[in-house]
PDB file of C-alpha atoms in Angstrom:
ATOM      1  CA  UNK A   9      21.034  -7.785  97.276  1.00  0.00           C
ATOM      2  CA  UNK A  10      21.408  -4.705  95.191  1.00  0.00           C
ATOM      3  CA  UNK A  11      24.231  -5.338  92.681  1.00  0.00           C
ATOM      4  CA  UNK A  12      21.480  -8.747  92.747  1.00  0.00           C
ATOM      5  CA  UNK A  13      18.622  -7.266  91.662  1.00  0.00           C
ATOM      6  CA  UNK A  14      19.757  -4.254  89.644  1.00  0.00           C
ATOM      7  CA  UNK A  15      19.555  -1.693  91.825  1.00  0.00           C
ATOM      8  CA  UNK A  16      23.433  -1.265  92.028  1.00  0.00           C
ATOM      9  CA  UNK A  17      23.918  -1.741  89.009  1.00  0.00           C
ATOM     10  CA  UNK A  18      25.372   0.353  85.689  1.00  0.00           C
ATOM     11  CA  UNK A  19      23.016   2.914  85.357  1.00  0.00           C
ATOM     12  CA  UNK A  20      22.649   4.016  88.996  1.00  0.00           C
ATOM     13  CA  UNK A  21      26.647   3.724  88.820  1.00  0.00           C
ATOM     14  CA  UNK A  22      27.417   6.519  86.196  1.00  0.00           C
ATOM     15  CA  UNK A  23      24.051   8.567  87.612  1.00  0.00           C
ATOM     16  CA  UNK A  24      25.872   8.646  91.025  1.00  0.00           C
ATOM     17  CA  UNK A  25      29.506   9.701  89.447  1.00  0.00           C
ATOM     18  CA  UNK A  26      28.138  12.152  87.687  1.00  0.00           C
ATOM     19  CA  UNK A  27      25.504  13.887  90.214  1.00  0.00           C
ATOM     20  CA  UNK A  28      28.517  13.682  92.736  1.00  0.00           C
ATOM     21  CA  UNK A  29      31.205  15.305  89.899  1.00  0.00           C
ATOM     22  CA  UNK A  30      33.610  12.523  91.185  1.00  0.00           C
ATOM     23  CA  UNK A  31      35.945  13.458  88.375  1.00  0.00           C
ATOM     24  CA  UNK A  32      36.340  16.636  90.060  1.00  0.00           C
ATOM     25  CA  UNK A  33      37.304  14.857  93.578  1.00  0.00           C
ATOM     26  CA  UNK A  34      40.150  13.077  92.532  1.00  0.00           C
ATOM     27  CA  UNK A  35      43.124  13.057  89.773  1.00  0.00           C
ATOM     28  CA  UNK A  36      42.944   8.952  88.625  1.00  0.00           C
ATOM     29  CA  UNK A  37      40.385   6.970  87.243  1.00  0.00           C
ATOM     30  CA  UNK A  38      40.157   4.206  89.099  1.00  0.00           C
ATOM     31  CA  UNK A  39      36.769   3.088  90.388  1.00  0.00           C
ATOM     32  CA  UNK A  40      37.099   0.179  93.116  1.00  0.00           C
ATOM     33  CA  UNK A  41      33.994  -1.774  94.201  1.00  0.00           C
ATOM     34  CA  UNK A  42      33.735  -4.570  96.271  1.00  0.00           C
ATOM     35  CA  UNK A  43      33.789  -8.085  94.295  1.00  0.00           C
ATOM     36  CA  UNK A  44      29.586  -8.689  94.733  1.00  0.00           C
ATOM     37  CA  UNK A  45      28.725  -5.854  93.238  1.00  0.00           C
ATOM     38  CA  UNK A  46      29.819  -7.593  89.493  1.00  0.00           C
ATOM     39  CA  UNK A  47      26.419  -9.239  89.236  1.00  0.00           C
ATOM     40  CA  UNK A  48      24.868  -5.747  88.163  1.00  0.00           C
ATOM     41  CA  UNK A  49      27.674  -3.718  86.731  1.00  0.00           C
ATOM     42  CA  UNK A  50      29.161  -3.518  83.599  1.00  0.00           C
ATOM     43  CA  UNK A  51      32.473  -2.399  83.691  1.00  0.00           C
ATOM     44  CA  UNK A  52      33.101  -1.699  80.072  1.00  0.00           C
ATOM     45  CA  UNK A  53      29.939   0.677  80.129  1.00  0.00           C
ATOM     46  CA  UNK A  54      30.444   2.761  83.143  1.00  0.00           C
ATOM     47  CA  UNK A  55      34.541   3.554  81.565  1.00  0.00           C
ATOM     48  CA  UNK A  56      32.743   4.305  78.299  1.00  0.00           C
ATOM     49  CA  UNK A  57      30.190   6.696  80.135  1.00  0.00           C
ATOM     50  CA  UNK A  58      32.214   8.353  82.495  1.00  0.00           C
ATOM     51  CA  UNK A  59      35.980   7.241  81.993  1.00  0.00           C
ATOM     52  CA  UNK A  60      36.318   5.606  85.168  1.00  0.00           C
ATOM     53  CA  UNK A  61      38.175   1.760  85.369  1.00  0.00           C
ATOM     54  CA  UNK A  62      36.145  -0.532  87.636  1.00  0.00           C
ATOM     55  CA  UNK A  63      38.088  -2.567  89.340  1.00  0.00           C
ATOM     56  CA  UNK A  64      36.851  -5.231  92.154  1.00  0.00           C
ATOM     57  CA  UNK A  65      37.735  -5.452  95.343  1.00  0.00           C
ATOM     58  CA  UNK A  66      37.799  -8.320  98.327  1.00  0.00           C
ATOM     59  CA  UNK A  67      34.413  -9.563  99.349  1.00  0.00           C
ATOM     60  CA  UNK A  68      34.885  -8.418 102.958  1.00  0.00           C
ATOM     61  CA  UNK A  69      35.610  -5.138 103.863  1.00  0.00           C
ATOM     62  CA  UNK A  70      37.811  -6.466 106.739  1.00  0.00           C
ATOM     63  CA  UNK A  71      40.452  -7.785 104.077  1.00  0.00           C
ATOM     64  CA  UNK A  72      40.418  -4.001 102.745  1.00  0.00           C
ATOM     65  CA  UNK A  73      43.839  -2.999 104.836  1.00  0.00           C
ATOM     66  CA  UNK A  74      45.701  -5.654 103.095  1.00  0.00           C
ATOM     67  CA  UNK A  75      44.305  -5.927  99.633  1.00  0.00           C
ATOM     68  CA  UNK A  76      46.181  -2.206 100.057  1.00  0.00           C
ATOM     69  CA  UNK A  77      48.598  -3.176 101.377  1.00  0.00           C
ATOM     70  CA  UNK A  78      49.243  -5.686  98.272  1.00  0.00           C
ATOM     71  CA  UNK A  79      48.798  -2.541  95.939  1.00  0.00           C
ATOM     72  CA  UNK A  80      45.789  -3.744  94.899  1.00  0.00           C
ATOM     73  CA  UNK A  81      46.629  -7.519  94.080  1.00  0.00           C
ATOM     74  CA  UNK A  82      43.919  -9.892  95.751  1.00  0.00           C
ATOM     75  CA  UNK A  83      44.670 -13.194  97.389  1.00  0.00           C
ATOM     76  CA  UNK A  84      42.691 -16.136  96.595  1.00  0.00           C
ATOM     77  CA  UNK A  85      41.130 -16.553  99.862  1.00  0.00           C
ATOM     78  CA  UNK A  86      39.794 -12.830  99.382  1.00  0.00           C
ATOM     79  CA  UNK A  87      37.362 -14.158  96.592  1.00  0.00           C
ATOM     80  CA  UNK A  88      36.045 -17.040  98.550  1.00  0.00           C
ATOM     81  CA  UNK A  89      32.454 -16.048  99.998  1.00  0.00           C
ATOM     82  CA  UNK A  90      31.434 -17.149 103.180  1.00  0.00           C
ATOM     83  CA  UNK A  91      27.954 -17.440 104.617  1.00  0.00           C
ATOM     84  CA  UNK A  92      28.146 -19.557 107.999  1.00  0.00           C
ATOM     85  CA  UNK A  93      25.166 -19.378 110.117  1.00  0.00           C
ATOM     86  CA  UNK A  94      26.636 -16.650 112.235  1.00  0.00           C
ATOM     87  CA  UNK A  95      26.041 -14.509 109.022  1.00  0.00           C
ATOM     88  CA  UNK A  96      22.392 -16.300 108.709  1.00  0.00           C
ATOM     89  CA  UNK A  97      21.439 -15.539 111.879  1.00  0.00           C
ATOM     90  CA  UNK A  98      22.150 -11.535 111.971  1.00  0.00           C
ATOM     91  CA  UNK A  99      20.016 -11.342 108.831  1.00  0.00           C
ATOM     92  CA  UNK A 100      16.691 -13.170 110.838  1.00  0.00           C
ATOM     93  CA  UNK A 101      15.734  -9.807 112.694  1.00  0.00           C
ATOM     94  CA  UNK A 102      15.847  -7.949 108.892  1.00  0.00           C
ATOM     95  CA  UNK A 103      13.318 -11.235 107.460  1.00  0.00           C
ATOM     96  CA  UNK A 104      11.098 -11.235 110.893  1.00  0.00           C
ATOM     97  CA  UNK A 105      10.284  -7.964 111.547  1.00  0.00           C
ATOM     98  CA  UNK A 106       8.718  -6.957 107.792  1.00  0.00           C
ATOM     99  CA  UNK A 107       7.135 -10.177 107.549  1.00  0.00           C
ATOM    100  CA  UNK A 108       5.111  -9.933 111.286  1.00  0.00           C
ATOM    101  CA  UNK A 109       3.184  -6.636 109.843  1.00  0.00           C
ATOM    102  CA  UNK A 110       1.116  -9.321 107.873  1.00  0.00           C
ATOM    103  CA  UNK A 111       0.203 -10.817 111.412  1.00  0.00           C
ATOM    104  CA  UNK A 112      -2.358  -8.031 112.436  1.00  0.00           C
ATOM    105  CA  UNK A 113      -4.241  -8.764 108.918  1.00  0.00           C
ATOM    106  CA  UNK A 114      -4.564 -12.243 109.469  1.00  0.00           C
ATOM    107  CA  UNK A 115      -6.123 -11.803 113.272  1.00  0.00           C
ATOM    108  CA  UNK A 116      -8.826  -9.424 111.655  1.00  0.00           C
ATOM    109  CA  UNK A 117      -9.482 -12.033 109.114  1.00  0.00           C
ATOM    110  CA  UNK A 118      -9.705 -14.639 111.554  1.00  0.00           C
ATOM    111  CA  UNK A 119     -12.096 -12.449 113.873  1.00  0.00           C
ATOM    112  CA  UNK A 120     -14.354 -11.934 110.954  1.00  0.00           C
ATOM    113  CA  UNK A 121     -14.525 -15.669 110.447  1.00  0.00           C
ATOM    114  CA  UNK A 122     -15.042 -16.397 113.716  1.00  0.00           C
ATOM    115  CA  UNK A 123     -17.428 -13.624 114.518  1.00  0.00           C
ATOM    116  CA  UNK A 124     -19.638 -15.009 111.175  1.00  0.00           C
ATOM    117  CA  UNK A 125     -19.107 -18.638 112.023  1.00  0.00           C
ATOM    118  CA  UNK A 126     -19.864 -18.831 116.048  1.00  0.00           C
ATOM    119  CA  UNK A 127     -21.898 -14.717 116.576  1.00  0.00           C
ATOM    120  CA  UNK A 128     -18.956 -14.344 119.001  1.00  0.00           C
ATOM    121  CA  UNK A 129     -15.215 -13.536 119.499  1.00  0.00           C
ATOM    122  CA  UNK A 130     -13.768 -16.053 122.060  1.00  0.00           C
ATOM    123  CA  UNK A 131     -10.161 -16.693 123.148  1.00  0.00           C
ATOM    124  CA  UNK A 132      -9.672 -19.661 120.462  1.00  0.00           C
ATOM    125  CA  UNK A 133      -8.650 -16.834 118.633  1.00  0.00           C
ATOM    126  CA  UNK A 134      -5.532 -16.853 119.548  1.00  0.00           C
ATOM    127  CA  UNK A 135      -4.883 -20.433 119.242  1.00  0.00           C
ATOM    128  CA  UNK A 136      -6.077 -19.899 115.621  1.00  0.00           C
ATOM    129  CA  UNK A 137      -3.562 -17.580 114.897  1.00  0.00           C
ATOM    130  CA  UNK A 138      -0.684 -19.503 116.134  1.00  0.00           C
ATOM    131  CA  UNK A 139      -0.467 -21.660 112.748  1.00  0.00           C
ATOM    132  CA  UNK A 140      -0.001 -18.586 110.974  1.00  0.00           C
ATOM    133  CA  UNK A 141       2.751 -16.992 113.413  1.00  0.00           C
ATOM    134  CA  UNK A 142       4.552 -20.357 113.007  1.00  0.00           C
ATOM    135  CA  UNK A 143       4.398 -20.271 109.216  1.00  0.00           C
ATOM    136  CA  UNK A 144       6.220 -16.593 109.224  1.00  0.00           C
ATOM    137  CA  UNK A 145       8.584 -17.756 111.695  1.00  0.00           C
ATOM    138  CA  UNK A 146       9.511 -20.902 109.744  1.00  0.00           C
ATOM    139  CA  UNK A 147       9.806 -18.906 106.204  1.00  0.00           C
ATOM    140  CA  UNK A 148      11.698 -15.688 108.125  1.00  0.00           C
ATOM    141  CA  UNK A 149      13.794 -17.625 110.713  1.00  0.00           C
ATOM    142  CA  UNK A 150      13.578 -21.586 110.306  1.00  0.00           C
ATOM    143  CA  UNK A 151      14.431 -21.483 106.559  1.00  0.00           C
ATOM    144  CA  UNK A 152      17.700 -19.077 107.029  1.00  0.00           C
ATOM    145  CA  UNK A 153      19.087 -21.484 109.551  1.00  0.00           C
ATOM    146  CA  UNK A 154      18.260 -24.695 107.922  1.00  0.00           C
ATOM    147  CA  UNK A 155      18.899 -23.534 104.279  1.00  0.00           C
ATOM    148  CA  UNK A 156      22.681 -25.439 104.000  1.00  0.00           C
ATOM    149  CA  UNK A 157      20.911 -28.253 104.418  1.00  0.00           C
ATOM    150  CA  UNK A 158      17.711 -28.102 102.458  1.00  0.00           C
ATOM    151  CA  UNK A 159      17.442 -30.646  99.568  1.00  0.00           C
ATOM    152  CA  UNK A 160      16.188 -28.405  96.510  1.00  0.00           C
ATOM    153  CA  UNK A 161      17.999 -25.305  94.666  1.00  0.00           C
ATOM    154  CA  UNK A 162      14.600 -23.751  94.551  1.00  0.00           C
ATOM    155  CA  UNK A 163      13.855 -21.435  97.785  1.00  0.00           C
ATOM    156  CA  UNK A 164      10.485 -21.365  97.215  1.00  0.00           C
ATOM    157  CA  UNK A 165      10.224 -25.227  97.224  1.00  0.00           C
ATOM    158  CA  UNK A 166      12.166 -25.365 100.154  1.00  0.00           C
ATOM    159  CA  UNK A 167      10.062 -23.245 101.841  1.00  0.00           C
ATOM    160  CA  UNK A 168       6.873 -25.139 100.977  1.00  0.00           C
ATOM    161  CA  UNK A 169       8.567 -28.480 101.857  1.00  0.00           C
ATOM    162  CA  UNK A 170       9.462 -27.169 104.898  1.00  0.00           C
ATOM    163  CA  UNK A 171       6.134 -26.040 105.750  1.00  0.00           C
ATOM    164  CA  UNK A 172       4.931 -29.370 105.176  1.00  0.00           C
ATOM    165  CA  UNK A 173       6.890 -31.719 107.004  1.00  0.00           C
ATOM    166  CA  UNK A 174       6.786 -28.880 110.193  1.00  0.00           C
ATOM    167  CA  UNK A 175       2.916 -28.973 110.119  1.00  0.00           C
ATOM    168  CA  UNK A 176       2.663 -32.602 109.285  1.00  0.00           C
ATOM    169  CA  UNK A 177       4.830 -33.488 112.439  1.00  0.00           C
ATOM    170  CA  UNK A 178       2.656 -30.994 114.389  1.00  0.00           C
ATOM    171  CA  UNK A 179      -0.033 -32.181 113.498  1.00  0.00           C
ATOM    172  CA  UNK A 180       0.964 -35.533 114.546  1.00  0.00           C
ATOM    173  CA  UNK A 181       2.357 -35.024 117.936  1.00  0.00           C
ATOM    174  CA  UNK A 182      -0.868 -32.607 118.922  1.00  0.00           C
ATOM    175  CA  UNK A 183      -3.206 -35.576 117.449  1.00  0.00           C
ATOM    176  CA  UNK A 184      -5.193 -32.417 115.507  1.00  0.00           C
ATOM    177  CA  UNK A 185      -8.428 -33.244 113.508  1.00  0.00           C
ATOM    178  CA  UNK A 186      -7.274 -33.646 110.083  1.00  0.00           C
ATOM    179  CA  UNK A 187     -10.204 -32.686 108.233  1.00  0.00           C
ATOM    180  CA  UNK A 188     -10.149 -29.431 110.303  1.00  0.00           C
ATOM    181  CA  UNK A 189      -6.616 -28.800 109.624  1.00  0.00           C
ATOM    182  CA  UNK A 190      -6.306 -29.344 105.654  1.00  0.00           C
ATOM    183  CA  UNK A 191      -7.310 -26.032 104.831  1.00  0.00           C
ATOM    184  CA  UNK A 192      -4.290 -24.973 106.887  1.00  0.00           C
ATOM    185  CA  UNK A 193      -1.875 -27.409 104.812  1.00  0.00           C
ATOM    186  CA  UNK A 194      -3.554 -25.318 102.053  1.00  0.00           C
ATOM    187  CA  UNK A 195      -2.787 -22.087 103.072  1.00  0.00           C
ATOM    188  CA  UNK A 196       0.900 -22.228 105.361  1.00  0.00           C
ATOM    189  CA  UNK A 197       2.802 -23.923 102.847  1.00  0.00           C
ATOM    190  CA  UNK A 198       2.887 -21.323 100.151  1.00  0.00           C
ATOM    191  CA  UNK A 199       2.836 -18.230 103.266  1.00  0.00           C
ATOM    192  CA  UNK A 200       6.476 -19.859 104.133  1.00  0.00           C
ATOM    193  CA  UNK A 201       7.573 -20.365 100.929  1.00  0.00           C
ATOM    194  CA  UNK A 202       6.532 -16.599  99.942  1.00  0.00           C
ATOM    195  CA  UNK A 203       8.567 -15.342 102.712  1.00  0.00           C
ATOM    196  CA  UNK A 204      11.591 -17.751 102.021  1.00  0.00           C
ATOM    197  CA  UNK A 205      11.882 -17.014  98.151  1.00  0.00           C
ATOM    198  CA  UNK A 206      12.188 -13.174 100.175  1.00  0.00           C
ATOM    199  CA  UNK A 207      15.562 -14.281 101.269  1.00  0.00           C
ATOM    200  CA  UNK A 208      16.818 -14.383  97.613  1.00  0.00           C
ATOM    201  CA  UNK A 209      18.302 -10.662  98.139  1.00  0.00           C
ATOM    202  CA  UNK A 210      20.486 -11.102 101.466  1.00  0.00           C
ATOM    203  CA  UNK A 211      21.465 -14.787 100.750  1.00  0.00           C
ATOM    204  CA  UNK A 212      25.017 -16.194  98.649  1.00  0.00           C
ATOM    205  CA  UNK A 213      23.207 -18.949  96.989  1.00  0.00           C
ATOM    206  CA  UNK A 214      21.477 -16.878  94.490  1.00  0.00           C
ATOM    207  CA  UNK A 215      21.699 -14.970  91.261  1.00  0.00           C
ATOM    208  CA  UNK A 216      19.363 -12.528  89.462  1.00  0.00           C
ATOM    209  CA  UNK A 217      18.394 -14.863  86.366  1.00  0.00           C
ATOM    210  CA  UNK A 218      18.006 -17.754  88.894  1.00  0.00           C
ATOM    211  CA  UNK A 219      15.321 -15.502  90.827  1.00  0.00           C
ATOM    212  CA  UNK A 220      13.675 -14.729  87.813  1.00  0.00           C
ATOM    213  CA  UNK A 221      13.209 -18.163  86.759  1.00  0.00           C
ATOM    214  CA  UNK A 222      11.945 -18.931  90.117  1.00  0.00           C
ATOM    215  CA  UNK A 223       9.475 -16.577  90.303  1.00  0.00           C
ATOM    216  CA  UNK A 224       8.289 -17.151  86.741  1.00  0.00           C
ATOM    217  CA  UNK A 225       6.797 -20.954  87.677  1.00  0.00           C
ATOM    218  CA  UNK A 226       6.871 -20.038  91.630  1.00  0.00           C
ATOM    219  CA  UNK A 227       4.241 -16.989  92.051  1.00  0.00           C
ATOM    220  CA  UNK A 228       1.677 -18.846  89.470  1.00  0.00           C
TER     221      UNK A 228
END
C-alpha cells in the first residue's frame, strides 16, 4: 500500500537514512527491502543520494531465514505473490471498521427525512438503514472475498456491479416496491464501489498508474 501509493517511496527513503545517520550504524552499503516496495523506489536515486545499494528481498518475510541462508540469492518461488482468501479475509476488519463511521451520518440523514416526511421518528428507521449497512458490508467485506472472481479489472466497476446484481436479487426475493426502491439503486451502487476502489492499497491486483487512471473516469 505504501511503496503503492508513494508514501514508501524515494524521497521518504533517503529522508529516513539520513535523519537516522544509518551510515553511522553500520560499515557496508547495502540497503535490503522487501521485493513490493519497488513500485515506489528508485534504486539508482537513493545510491546517488546517500550511497546506499538497494537491493530486494523475498516477498514474505517468512522466506527471510533462507534467502540468508542463500547469501542473498532468491529462489523463484520467493518472487511469486500470493493473495488466497486467507490473506483477503484478515484485511476485512481493516476495510469494515473505517468504513462503518459513515453509518451514524446516514441514520441522522435518514431521521431528518423521516422526521420532515411523516412529523415523527418511528422504528422503520431502522429498516431504512439496513440498505445502507448492506452496501458498506458488500464494498468492505463482499468485494474482498469475491474479487478473484469478479469479471472487470476496474474495482470500482466491480463494486458497482456488485451492488447491482445484490440489490436487484434482494429486491426480488423481498418482492420490494420498485418505484420506492430506485432511488436506492441510485445511491448503493456507487457507496460500494467507493469503498471497493478503497481496497486498491492492501490488494496484489493493483498498481499506482492503474489507480490513477481509475480514479480519473471513476470519481466523476
Amino acid at each position: 500500500c505504501a511503496a503503492g501509493k508513494g508514501t514508501f517511496g524515494t524521497g521518504e527513503l533517503i529522508n529516513r537514512i539520513r535523519v537516522t545517520k544509518l551510515e553511522r550504524l553500520t560499515t557496508h552499503r547495502k540497503l535490503l527491502l522487501p521485493q513490493l516496495a519497488a513500485p515506489g523506489v528508485a534504486a539508482h536515486l537513493v545510491k546517488e543520494a546517500t550511497g546506499f545499494n538497494i537491493k530486494y528481498g523475498p516477498v514474505y518475510a517468512r522466506d527471510l531465514p533462507e534467502y540468508f541462508h542463500n547469501d542473498g540469492r532468491v529462489k523463484p518461488g520467493m518472487r511469486r505473490v500470493h493473495f488466497p482468501l486467507r490473506d483477503r479475509l484478515a484485511l476485512i476488519p481493516m476495510e469494515l471498521i473505517p468504513a462503518l463511521k459513515y453509518l451514524p451520518f446516514i441514520l441522522v440523514w435518514l431521521i431528518l427525512v423521516q422526521i420532515l416526511r411523516d412529523h415523527q421518528i418511528s422504528f422503520k428507521i431502522v429498516t431504512e438503514l439496513i440498505p445502507y449497512f448492506a452496501a458498506i458490508l458488500c464494498g468492505s467485506a463482499l468485494f474482498q472475498i469475491l474479487l478473484p472472481w469478479l469479471p472487470f479489472r476496474s474495482f470500482i466497476v466491480n463494486g458497482w456491479l456488485l451492488a447491482m446484481v445484490l440489490m436487484i436479487t434482494a429486491g426480488m426475493i423481498f418482492a420490494v416496491d420498485w418505484y420506492a426502491f430506485l432511488p436506492l439503486l441510485l445511491i448503493l451502487p456507487p457507496v460500494t464501489a467507493y469503498l471497493a476502489v478503497n481496497f486498491t492499497g492492501s490488494s496484489t491486483f493493483t498498481s499506482l498508474s492503474g489507480v490513477k487512471k481509475e480514479l480519473s473516469w471513476g470519481i466523476p
